[in-house]
mmCIF file of C-alpha atoms in Angstrom:
data_model
loop_
_atom_site.group_PDB
_atom_site.id
_atom_site.type_symbol
_atom_site.label_atom_id
_atom_site.label_comp_id
_atom_site.label_asym_id
_atom_site.label_seq_id
_atom_site.Cartn_x
_atom_site.Cartn_y
_atom_site.Cartn_z
ATOM 1 C CA MET A 2 -34.957 -94.112 -190.697
ATOM 2 C CA ALA A 3 -32.683 -92.545 -192.653
ATOM 3 C CA SER A 4 -29.301 -94.048 -193.050
ATOM 4 C CA VAL A 5 -26.155 -93.244 -190.788
ATOM 5 C CA ILE A 6 -24.277 -91.294 -193.960
ATOM 6 C CA ASP A 7 -25.561 -89.599 -197.279
ATOM 7 C CA ALA A 8 -25.151 -90.721 -200.052
ATOM 8 C CA ALA A 9 -22.061 -89.445 -200.411
ATOM 9 C CA GLY A 10 -20.317 -91.324 -197.693
ATOM 10 C CA GLU A 11 -20.641 -88.341 -195.005
ATOM 11 C CA PRO A 12 -22.179 -89.053 -191.769
ATOM 12 C CA ILE A 13 -25.116 -87.866 -191.203
ATOM 13 C CA PRO A 14 -25.110 -86.402 -187.270
ATOM 14 C CA THR A 15 -29.010 -86.426 -186.276
ATOM 15 C CA SER A 16 -29.705 -87.490 -182.056
ATOM 16 C CA SER A 17 -29.809 -91.065 -182.591
ATOM 17 C CA VAL A 18 -26.379 -91.087 -184.465
ATOM 18 C CA LEU A 19 -24.695 -89.097 -182.364
ATOM 19 C CA MET A 20 -26.578 -90.798 -178.902
ATOM 20 C CA SER A 21 -25.365 -94.399 -180.587
ATOM 21 C CA ALA A 22 -21.160 -93.137 -180.892
ATOM 22 C CA ALA A 23 -21.519 -90.356 -177.616
ATOM 23 C CA LYS A 24 -19.548 -93.530 -176.099
ATOM 24 C CA HIS A 25 -16.612 -93.260 -178.771
ATOM 25 C CA ILE A 26 -16.694 -89.665 -179.543
ATOM 26 C CA GLU A 27 -16.382 -89.032 -176.408
ATOM 27 C CA ILE A 28 -12.835 -91.355 -175.955
ATOM 28 C CA LYS A 29 -11.149 -90.565 -179.410
ATOM 29 C CA CYS A 30 -12.371 -86.651 -179.446
ATOM 30 C CA ARG A 31 -11.260 -85.548 -175.934
ATOM 31 C CA PRO A 32 -8.426 -83.921 -176.482
ATOM 32 C CA GLU A 33 -10.179 -81.787 -179.280
ATOM 33 C CA ASN A 34 -13.531 -81.267 -176.859
ATOM 34 C CA VAL A 35 -11.369 -80.081 -174.154
ATOM 35 C CA GLU A 36 -9.449 -77.667 -176.022
ATOM 36 C CA PHE A 37 -12.786 -76.333 -176.991
ATOM 37 C CA LEU A 38 -14.693 -76.382 -173.626
ATOM 38 C CA LYS A 39 -10.821 -74.322 -172.200
ATOM 39 C CA CYS A 40 -10.785 -72.059 -174.680
ATOM 40 C CA LYS A 41 -14.719 -71.123 -174.589
ATOM 41 C CA LYS A 42 -14.170 -70.466 -170.948
ATOM 42 C CA LYS A 43 -11.301 -68.224 -171.596
ATOM 43 C CA ASP A 44 -13.472 -66.106 -174.111
ATOM 44 C CA PRO A 45 -16.625 -66.824 -174.902
ATOM 45 C CA ASN A 46 -16.700 -64.582 -178.100
ATOM 46 C CA PRO A 47 -17.487 -67.531 -180.163
ATOM 47 C CA GLU A 48 -15.470 -66.038 -182.914
ATOM 48 C CA LYS A 49 -12.404 -67.019 -180.494
ATOM 49 C CA CYS A 50 -12.754 -70.615 -180.737
ATOM 50 C CA LEU A 51 -14.374 -71.013 -183.937
ATOM 51 C CA ASP A 52 -11.041 -73.491 -185.224
ATOM 52 C CA LYS A 53 -11.209 -75.244 -181.510
ATOM 53 C CA GLY A 54 -15.137 -76.113 -182.361
ATOM 54 C CA ARG A 55 -14.171 -77.158 -186.104
ATOM 55 C CA GLN A 56 -11.775 -79.673 -185.565
ATOM 56 C CA ALA A 57 -13.791 -81.185 -182.694
ATOM 57 C CA THR A 58 -17.036 -81.648 -185.007
ATOM 58 C CA ARG A 59 -13.689 -82.772 -187.837
ATOM 59 C CA CYS A 60 -12.959 -85.427 -184.989
ATOM 60 C CA ALA A 61 -16.663 -86.611 -184.749
ATOM 61 C CA LEU A 62 -17.833 -86.818 -188.190
ATOM 62 C CA GLY A 63 -14.145 -89.075 -188.353
ATOM 63 C CA VAL A 64 -15.021 -90.854 -185.457
ATOM 64 C CA LEU A 65 -18.867 -91.921 -187.224
ATOM 65 C CA LYS A 66 -17.549 -92.029 -190.296
ATOM 66 C CA ASP A 67 -14.955 -94.697 -189.150
ATOM 67 C CA LEU A 68 -17.496 -97.038 -187.028
ATOM 68 C CA TYR A 69 -19.593 -96.730 -190.057
ATOM 69 C CA HIS A 70 -17.166 -98.369 -192.351
ATOM 70 C CA ARG A 71 -16.231 -100.974 -189.494
ATOM 71 C CA CYS A 72 -19.663 -101.467 -188.379
ATOM 72 C CA LYS A 73 -22.201 -100.806 -190.082
ATOM 73 C CA ASP A 74 -24.949 -103.411 -189.292
ATOM 74 C CA PRO A 75 -24.473 -103.025 -185.741
ATOM 75 C CA MET A 76 -24.338 -99.290 -185.832
ATOM 76 C CA GLU A 77 -27.587 -98.894 -188.046
ATOM 77 C CA ALA A 78 -29.664 -101.680 -185.964
ATOM 78 C CA TYR A 79 -28.627 -99.659 -182.536
ATOM 79 C CA VAL A 80 -29.170 -96.354 -184.006
ATOM 80 C CA GLY A 81 -32.362 -97.138 -185.682
ATOM 81 C CA CYS A 82 -33.682 -99.045 -182.650
ATOM 82 C CA MET A 83 -32.880 -95.347 -180.624
ATOM 83 C CA TYR A 84 -34.469 -93.187 -183.832
ATOM 84 C CA TYR A 85 -37.523 -95.793 -182.907
ATOM 85 C CA HIS A 86 -37.230 -95.074 -179.287
ATOM 86 C CA THR A 87 -36.404 -91.924 -179.385
ATOM 87 C CA ASN A 88 -32.501 -91.945 -177.621
ATOM 88 C CA GLU A 89 -33.631 -94.432 -174.754
ATOM 89 C CA PHE A 90 -30.397 -96.546 -174.114
ATOM 90 C CA ASP A 91 -32.600 -99.053 -171.903
ATOM 91 C CA LEU A 92 -34.646 -99.585 -174.544
ATOM 92 C CA CYS A 93 -31.821 -100.990 -176.520
ATOM 93 C CA ARG A 94 -29.142 -102.736 -174.829
ATOM 94 C CA LYS A 95 -29.770 -105.840 -177.227
ATOM 95 C CA GLU A 96 -28.766 -103.331 -179.844
ATOM 96 C CA GLN A 97 -25.457 -101.699 -177.898
ATOM 97 C CA LYS A 98 -24.535 -104.454 -177.022
ATOM 98 C CA ALA A 99 -24.244 -105.683 -180.135
ATOM 99 C CA PHE A 100 -22.590 -102.686 -181.540
ATOM 100 C CA GLU A 101 -20.240 -102.092 -178.972
ATOM 101 C CA LYS A 102 -18.789 -105.802 -178.980
ATOM 102 C CA GLU A 103 -18.107 -105.434 -183.088
ATOM 103 C CA CYS A 104 -16.730 -102.128 -182.460
ATOM 104 C CA PRO A 105 -15.573 -101.591 -178.857
ATOM 105 C CA LEU A 106 -14.527 -98.569 -176.890
ATOM 106 C CA GLY A 107 -10.896 -97.749 -177.093
#
């Protein structure tokens, strides 16, 4: 299992990383995601919403970086479990609980 971050300290948004951090991203990036979805609904032309998409992506990557720095070990354990078990939450509840205890939602 590769690390959650690359050599430069930037998050690697694999499916396991994103699934593990989904609740945190949902809460912290709600405004950016809502604006992006409103834009997409208003105009299906992808070019019209690039800026909103960049803002949503920037927010999600910022959340991943913050989580990694605040809760490195439990996050890596949770991500590793999710990777090993093909993102099956039910098989990683112990790791999820430890991660959310160290980095609570909200």
